[in-house]
Short mmCIF file of C-alpha atoms and ligand atoms in Angstrom, two decimals:
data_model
loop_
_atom_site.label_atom_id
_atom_site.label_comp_id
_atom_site.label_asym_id
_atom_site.label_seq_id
_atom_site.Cartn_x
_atom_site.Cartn_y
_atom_site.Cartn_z
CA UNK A 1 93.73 -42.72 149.19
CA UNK A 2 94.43 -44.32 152.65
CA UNK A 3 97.37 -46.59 153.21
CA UNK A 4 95.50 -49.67 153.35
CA UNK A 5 97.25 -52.69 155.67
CA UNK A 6 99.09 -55.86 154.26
CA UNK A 7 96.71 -57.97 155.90
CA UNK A 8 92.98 -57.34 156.83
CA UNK A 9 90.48 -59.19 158.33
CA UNK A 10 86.77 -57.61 157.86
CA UNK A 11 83.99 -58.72 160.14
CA UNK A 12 84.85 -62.47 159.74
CA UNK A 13 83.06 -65.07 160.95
CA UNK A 14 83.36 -68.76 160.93
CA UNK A 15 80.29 -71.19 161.70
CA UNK A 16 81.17 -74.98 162.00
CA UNK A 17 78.15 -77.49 161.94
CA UNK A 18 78.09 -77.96 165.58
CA UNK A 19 79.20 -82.18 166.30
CA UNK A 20 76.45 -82.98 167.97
CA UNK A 21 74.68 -82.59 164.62
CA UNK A 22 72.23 -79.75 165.92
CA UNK A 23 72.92 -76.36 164.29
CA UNK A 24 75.72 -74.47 163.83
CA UNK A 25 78.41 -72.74 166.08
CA UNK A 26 80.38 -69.63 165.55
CA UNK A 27 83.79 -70.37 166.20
CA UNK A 28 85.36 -67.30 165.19
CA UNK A 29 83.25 -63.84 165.42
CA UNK A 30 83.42 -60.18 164.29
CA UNK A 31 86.81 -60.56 164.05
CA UNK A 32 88.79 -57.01 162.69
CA UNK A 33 92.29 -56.54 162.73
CA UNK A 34 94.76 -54.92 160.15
CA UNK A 35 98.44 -56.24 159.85
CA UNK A 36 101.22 -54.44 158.61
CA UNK A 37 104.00 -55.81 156.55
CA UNK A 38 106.62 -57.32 158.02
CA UNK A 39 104.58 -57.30 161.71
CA UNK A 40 104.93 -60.38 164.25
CA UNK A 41 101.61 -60.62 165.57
CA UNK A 42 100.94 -63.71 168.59
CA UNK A 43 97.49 -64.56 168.70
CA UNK A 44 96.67 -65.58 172.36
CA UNK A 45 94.14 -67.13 174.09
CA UNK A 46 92.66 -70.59 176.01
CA UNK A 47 91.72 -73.69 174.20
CA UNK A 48 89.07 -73.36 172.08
CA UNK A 49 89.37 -69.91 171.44
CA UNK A 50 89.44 -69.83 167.58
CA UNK A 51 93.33 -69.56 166.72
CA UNK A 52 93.99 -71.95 164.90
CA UNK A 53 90.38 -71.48 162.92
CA UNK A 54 91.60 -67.83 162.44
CA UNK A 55 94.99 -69.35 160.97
CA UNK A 56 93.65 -71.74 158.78
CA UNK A 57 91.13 -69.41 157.50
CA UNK A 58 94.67 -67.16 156.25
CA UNK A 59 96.26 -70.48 154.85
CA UNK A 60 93.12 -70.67 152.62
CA UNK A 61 92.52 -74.42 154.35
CA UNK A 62 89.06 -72.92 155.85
CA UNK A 63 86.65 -69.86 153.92
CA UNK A 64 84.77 -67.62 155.99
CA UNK A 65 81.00 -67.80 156.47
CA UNK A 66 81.21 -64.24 156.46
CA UNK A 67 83.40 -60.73 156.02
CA UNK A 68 86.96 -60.67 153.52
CA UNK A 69 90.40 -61.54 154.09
CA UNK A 70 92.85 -59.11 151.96
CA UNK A 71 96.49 -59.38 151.55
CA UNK A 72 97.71 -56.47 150.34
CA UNK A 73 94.67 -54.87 148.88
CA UNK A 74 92.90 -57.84 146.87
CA UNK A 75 90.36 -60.42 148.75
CA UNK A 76 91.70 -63.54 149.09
CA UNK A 77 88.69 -65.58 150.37
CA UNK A 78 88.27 -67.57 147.25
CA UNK A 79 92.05 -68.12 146.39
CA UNK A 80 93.43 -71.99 146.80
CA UNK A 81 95.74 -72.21 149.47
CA UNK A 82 98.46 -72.89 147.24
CA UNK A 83 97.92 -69.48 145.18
CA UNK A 84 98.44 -67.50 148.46
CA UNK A 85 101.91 -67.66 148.58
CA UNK A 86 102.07 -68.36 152.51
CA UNK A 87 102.99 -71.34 154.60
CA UNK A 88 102.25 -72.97 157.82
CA UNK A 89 104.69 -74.42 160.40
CA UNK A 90 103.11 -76.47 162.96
CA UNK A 91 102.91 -77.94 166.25
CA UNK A 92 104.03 -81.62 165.08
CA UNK A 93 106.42 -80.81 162.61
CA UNK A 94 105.05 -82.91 159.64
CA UNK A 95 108.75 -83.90 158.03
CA UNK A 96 109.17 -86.92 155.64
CA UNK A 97 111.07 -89.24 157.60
CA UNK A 98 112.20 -91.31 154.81
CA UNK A 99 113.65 -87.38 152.54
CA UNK A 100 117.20 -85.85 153.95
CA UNK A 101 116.87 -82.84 155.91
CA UNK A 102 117.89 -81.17 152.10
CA UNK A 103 115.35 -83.07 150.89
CA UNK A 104 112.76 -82.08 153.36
CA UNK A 105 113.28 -78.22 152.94
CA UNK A 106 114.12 -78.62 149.11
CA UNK A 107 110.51 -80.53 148.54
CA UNK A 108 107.92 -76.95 147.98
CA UNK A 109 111.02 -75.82 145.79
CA UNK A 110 111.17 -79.00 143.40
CA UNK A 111 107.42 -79.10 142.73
CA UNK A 112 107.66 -75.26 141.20
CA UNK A 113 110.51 -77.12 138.93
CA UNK A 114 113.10 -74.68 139.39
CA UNK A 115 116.77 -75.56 138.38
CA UNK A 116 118.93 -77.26 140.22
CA UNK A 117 121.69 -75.27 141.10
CA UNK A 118 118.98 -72.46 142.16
CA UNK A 119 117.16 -75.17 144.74
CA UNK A 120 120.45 -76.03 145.70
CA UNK A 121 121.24 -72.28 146.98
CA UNK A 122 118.17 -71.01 148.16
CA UNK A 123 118.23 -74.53 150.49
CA UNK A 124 122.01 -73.88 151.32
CA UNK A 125 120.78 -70.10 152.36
CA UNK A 126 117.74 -70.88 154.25
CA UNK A 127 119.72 -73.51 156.16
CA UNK A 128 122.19 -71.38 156.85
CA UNK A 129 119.66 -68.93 158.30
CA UNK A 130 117.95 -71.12 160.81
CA UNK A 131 121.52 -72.82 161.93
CA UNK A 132 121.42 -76.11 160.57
CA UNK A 133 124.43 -75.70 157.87
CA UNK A 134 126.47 -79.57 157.87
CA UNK A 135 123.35 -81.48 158.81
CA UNK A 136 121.52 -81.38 155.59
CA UNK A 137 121.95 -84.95 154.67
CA UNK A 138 120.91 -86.13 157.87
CA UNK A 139 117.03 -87.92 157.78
CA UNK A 140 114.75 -85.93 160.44
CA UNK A 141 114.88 -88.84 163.06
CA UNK A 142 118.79 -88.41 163.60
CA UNK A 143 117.69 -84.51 164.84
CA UNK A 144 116.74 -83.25 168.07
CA UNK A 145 112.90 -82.02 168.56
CA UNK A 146 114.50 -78.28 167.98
CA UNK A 147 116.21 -79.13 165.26
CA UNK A 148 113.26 -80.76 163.55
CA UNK A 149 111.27 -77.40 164.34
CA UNK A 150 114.41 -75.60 162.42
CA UNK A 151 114.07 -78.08 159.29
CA UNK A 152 110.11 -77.28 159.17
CA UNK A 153 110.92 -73.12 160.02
CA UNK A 154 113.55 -73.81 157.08
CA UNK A 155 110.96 -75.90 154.25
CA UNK A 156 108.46 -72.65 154.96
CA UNK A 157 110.92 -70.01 154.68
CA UNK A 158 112.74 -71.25 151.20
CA UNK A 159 109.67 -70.76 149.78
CA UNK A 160 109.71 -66.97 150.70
CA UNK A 161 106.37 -66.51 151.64
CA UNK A 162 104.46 -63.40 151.85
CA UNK A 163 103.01 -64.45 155.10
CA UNK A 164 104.52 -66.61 157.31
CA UNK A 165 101.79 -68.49 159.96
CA UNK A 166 102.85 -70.66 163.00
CA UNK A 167 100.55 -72.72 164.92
CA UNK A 168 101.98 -73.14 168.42
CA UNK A 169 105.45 -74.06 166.84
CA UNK A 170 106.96 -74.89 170.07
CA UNK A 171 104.90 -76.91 172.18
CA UNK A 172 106.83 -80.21 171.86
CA UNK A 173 109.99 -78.81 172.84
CA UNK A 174 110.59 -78.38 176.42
CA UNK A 175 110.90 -75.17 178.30
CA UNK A 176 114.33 -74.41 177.72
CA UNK A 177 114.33 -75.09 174.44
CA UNK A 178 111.58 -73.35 174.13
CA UNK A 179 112.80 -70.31 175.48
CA UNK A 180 116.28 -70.50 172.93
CA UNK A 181 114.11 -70.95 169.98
CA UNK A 182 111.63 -68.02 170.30
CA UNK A 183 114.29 -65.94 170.14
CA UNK A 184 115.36 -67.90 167.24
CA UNK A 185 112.34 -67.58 165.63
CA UNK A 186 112.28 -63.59 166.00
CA UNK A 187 115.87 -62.85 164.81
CA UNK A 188 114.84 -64.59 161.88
CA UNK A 189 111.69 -63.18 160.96
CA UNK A 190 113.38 -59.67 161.79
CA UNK A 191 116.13 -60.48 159.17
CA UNK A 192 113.81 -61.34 156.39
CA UNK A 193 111.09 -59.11 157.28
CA UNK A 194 108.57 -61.20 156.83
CA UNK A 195 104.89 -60.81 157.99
CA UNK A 196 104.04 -62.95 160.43
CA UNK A 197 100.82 -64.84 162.48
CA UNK A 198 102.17 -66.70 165.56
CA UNK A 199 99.50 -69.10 167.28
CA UNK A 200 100.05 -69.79 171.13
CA UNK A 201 98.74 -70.26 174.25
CA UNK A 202 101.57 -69.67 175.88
CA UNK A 203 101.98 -65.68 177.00
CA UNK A 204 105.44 -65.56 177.72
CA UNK A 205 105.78 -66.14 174.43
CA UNK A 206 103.57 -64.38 173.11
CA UNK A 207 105.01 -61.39 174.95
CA UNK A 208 108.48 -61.73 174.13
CA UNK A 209 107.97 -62.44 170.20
CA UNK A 210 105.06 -59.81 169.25
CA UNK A 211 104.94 -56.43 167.97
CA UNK A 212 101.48 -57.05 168.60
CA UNK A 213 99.67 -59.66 171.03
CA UNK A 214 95.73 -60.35 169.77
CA UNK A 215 93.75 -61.88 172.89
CA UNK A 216 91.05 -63.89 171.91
CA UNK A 217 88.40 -65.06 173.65
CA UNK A 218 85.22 -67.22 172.67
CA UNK A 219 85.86 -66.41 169.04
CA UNK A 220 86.59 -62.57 169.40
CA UNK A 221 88.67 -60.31 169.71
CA UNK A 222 89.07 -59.10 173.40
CA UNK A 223 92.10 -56.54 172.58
CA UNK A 224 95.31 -55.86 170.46
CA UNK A 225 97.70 -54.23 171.73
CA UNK A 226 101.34 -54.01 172.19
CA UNK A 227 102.69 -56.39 174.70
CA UNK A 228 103.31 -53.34 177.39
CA UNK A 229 100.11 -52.05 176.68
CA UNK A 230 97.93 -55.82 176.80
CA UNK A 231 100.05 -55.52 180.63
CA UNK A 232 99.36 -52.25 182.27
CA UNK A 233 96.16 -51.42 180.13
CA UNK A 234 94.30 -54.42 179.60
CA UNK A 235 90.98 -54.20 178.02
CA UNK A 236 88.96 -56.50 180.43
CA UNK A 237 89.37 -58.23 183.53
CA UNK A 238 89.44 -61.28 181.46
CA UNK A 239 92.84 -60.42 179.62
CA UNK A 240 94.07 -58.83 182.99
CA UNK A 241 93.35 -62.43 184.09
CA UNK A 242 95.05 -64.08 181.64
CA UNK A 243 98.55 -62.16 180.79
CA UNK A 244 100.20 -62.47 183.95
CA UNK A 245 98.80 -62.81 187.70
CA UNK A 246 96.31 -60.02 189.33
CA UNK A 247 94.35 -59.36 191.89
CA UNK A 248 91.05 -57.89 190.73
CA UNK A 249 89.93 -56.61 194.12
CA UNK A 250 85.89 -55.20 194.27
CA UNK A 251 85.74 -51.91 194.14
CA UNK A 252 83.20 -48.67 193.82
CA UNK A 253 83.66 -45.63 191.67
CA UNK A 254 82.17 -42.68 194.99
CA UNK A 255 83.52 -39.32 193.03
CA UNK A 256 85.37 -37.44 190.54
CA UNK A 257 87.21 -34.38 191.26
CA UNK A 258 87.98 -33.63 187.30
CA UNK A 259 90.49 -35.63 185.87
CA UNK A 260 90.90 -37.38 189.49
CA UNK A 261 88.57 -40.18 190.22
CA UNK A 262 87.72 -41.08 194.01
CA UNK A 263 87.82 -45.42 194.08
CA UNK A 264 86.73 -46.80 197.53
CA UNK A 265 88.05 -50.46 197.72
CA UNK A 266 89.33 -52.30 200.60
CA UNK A 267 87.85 -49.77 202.81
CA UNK A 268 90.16 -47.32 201.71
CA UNK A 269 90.31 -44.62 198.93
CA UNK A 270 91.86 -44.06 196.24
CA UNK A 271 92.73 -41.32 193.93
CA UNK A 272 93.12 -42.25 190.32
CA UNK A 273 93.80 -40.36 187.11
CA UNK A 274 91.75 -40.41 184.13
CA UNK A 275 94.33 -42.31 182.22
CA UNK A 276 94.04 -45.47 185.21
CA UNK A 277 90.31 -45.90 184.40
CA UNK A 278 89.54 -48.84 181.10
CA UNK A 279 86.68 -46.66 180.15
CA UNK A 280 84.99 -43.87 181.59
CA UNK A 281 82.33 -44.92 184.79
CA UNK A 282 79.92 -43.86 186.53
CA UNK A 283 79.85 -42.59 189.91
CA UNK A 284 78.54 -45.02 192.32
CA UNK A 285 79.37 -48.18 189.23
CA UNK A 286 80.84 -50.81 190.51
CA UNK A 287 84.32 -51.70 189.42
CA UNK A 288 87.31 -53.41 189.92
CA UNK A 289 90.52 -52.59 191.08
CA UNK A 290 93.48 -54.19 189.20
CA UNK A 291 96.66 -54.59 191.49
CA UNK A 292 99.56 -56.64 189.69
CA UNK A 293 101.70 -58.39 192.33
CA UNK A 294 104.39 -56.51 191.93
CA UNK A 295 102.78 -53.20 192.59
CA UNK A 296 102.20 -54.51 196.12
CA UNK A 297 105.22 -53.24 198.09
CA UNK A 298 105.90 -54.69 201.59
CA UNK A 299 107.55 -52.22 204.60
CA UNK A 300 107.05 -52.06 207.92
CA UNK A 301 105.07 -47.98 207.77
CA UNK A 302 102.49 -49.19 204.75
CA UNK A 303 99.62 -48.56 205.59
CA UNK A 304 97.64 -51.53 205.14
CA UNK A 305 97.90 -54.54 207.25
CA UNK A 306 97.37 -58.50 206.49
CA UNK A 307 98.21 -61.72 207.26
CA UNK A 308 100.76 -64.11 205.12
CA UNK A 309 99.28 -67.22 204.67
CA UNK A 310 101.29 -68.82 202.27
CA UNK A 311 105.16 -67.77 201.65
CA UNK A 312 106.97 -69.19 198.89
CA UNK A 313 110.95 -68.45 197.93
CA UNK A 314 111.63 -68.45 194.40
CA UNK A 315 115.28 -67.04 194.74
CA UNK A 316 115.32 -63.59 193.28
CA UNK A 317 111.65 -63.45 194.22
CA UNK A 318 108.96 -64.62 197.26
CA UNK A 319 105.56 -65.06 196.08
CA UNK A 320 103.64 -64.50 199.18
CA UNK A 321 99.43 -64.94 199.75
CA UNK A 322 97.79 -62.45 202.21
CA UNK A 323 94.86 -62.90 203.09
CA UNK A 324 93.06 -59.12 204.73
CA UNK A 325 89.35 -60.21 205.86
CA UNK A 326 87.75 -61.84 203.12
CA UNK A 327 90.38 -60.52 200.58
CA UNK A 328 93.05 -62.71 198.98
CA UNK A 329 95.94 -60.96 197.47
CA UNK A 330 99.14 -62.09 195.69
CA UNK A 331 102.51 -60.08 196.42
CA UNK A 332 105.66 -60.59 194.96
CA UNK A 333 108.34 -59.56 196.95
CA UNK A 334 111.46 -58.65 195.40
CA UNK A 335 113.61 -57.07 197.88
CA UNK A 336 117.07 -58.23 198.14
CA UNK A 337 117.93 -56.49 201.06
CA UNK A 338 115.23 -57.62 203.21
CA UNK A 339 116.57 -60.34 205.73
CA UNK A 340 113.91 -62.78 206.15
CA UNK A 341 111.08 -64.01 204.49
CA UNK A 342 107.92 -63.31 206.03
CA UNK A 343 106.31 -66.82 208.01
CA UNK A 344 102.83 -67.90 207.41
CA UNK A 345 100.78 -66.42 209.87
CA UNK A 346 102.89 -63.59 210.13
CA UNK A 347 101.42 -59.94 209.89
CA UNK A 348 102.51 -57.61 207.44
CA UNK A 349 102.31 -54.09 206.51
CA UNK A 350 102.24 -52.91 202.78
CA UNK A 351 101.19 -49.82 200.28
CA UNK A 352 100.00 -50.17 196.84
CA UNK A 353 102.70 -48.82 194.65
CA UNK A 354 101.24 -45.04 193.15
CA UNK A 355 100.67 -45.31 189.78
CA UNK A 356 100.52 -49.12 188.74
CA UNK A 357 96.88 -49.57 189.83
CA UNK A 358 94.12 -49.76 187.06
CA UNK A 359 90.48 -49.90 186.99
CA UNK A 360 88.10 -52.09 184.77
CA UNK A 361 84.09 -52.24 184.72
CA UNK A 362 83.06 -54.76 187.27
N1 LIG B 1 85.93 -78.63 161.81
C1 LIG B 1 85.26 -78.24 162.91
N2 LIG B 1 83.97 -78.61 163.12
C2 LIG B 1 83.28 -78.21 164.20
N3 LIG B 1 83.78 -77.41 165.16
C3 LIG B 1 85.07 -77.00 165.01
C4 LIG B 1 85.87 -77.40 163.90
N4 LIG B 1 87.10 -76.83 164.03
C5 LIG B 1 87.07 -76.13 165.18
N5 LIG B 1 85.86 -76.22 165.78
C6 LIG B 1 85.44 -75.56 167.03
O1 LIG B 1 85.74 -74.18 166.93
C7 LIG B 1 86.25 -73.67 168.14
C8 LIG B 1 87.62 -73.05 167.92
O2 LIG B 1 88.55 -74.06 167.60
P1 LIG B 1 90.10 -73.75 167.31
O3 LIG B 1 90.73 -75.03 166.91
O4 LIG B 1 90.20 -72.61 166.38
O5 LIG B 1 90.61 -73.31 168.76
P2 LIG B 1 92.08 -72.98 169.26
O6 LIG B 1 92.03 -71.60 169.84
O7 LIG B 1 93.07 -73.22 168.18
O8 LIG B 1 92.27 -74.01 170.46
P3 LIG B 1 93.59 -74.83 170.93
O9 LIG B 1 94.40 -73.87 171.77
O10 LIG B 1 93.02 -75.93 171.76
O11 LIG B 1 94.32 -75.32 169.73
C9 LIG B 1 86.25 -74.83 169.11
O12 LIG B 1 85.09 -74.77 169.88
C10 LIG B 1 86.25 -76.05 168.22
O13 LIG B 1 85.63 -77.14 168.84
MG1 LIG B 2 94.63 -74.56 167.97
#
């Protein structure tokens, strides 16, 4: 028999009564995806996308309209949330304000009526784990906003969960913060191996904590992908779009010599390989031409010419917009040799860097 996945989603769907009262809308659609055990997957996407539906329909707190959830072989769909041995972290923490930080992570542990001296070390451990040891018998509102997100990472891992789901965990802290406690989050999870469904809108983060990044979009399922992959190969112009900055220039598919396809874009050609295209096309389809900023690489013999009409110094980087006829196109300029920084109005020469440029269906 086939290794089946820890966690599979089957064709689900989700309908909501819309609120205007009129019908229904599908807020989560033909939605596959198998999850292996102990995998960090981020589940990315704008507002409205269906994360958090997707989430709560794992927690148990929402049932499909259609398709099966499994968890290690048996459907789940029907289970109570509090039979699926998971838990949820979320975006407001939820702590008792008038319990001890002990108190707070010992609470899932007392209703199981365990003993004491065994509530009192798995707390102690977990504690321990997320780097809060000393402050248990402090009440939540003596605590920073990251160490309130430790205390709720702390009451959802002492219940060792077989699946551990975050809902933007990290929005109220602010970017540095932020930054400290993702890695946090994914030394942790690493340690205890736990399988893992990260919510977030936020794609650095998504990047730096996945094994594997899940773009949604509209209720589906645009790709998923590891994070290098969701990068250089994105599905759709929409996920090139939104992981990172591009130009999507128009371009025109005008030959194919056999593994070497002839692109015509900015006036010029190009030759790409097979493994550049997002899906076979036809001759003569339009298309566009993915350039990521960085693969734009300023010197005085490139041969391409345009004008700098914004210049912006970063430090370690310039962000500069050209603008070539109609054509806008972002450049990030990393050099730290060159002397100057280009001046708006300014004209530059440039070359697209061999080998980072992809094509999607137009
Ligand atoms: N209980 C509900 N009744 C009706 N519509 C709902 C309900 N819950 C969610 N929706 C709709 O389903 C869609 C997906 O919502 P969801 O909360 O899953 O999005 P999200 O990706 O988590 O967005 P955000 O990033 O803003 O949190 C939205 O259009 C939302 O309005
Ligand atoms: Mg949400």
């Amino acid at each position: 028999m086939a290794e089946v996945s820890y966690l599979v989603f089957q064709d689900i769907e989700k309908r909501f009564s819309s609120r205007e009262g009129k019908g229904q809308v599908a807020a989560v659609q033909n939605v596959n995806l198998q999850i292996e055990q102990g995998e960090l997957i981020t589940l990315l996407g704008p507002s409205g996308c269906g994360k958090t539906t997707t989430l709560r329909m794992v927690a148990g707190f929402e049932s499909p309209s259609r398709g099966e959830i499994l968890l290690a072989g048996e459907r789940i769909n029907q289970k109570p949330p509090h039979r699926r041995e998971m838990a949820m972290v979320f975006q407001s923490y939820a702590l008792f304000p008038h319990l001890s930080v002990f108190e707070n992570v010992a609470y899932g542990l007392r209703l199981r009526s365990l003993l004491e001296i065994e509530v009192r070390k798995r707390v102690l451990e977990v504690l321990e784990l997320v780097g809060l040891e000393g402050l248990e018998h402090r009440p939540p509102q003596q605590l920073s906003g990251g160490q309130q997100q430790r205390v709720a990472l702390a009451r959802a891992l002492v219940l060792q969960p077989k699946v551990l789901l975050m809902d933007e965990p990290l929005s109220n802290l602010d970017a540095k913060l932020r930054e400290q406690m993702r890695t946090e989050i994914r030394r942790i999870q690493q340690t205890l191996g736990i399988t893992t469904l990260y919510v977030t809108h936020d794609q650095a983060e998504a990047m730096t904590l996945a094994d594997r990044i899940v773009i949604m979009h509209r209720g589906q399922i645009e790709q998923v992908d590891v994070p290098t992959q969701i990068y250089q190969r994105p599905a759709s112009a929409f996920v090139a779009d939104f992981i990172g900055q591009s130009n999507l220039l128009p371009a025109r598919v005008v030959g194919r010599e056999g593994e070497v396809w002839i692109i015509q874009a900015l006036e010029q050609t190009f030759r790409l390989p097979s493994t550049a295209l997002a899906r076979p096309l036809a001759i003569g389809e339009a298309a566009q031409l993915l350039i990521r900023p960085e693969a734009v690489c300023l010197h005085p013999r490139g041969s391409l010419r345009a004008g700098v009409q914004r210049a912006t110094y970063l430090g370690p980087i310039v962000e500069y917009e050209l603008t070539l006829g109609t054509q806008l196109l972002t450049v990030v300029d990393r050099d730290p040799l060159r002397p100057r920084i280009y001046p708006v109005g300014a004209e530059v020469n440039f070359d697209f860097l061999p080998g980072c440029l992809y094509l999607l269906p137009a």
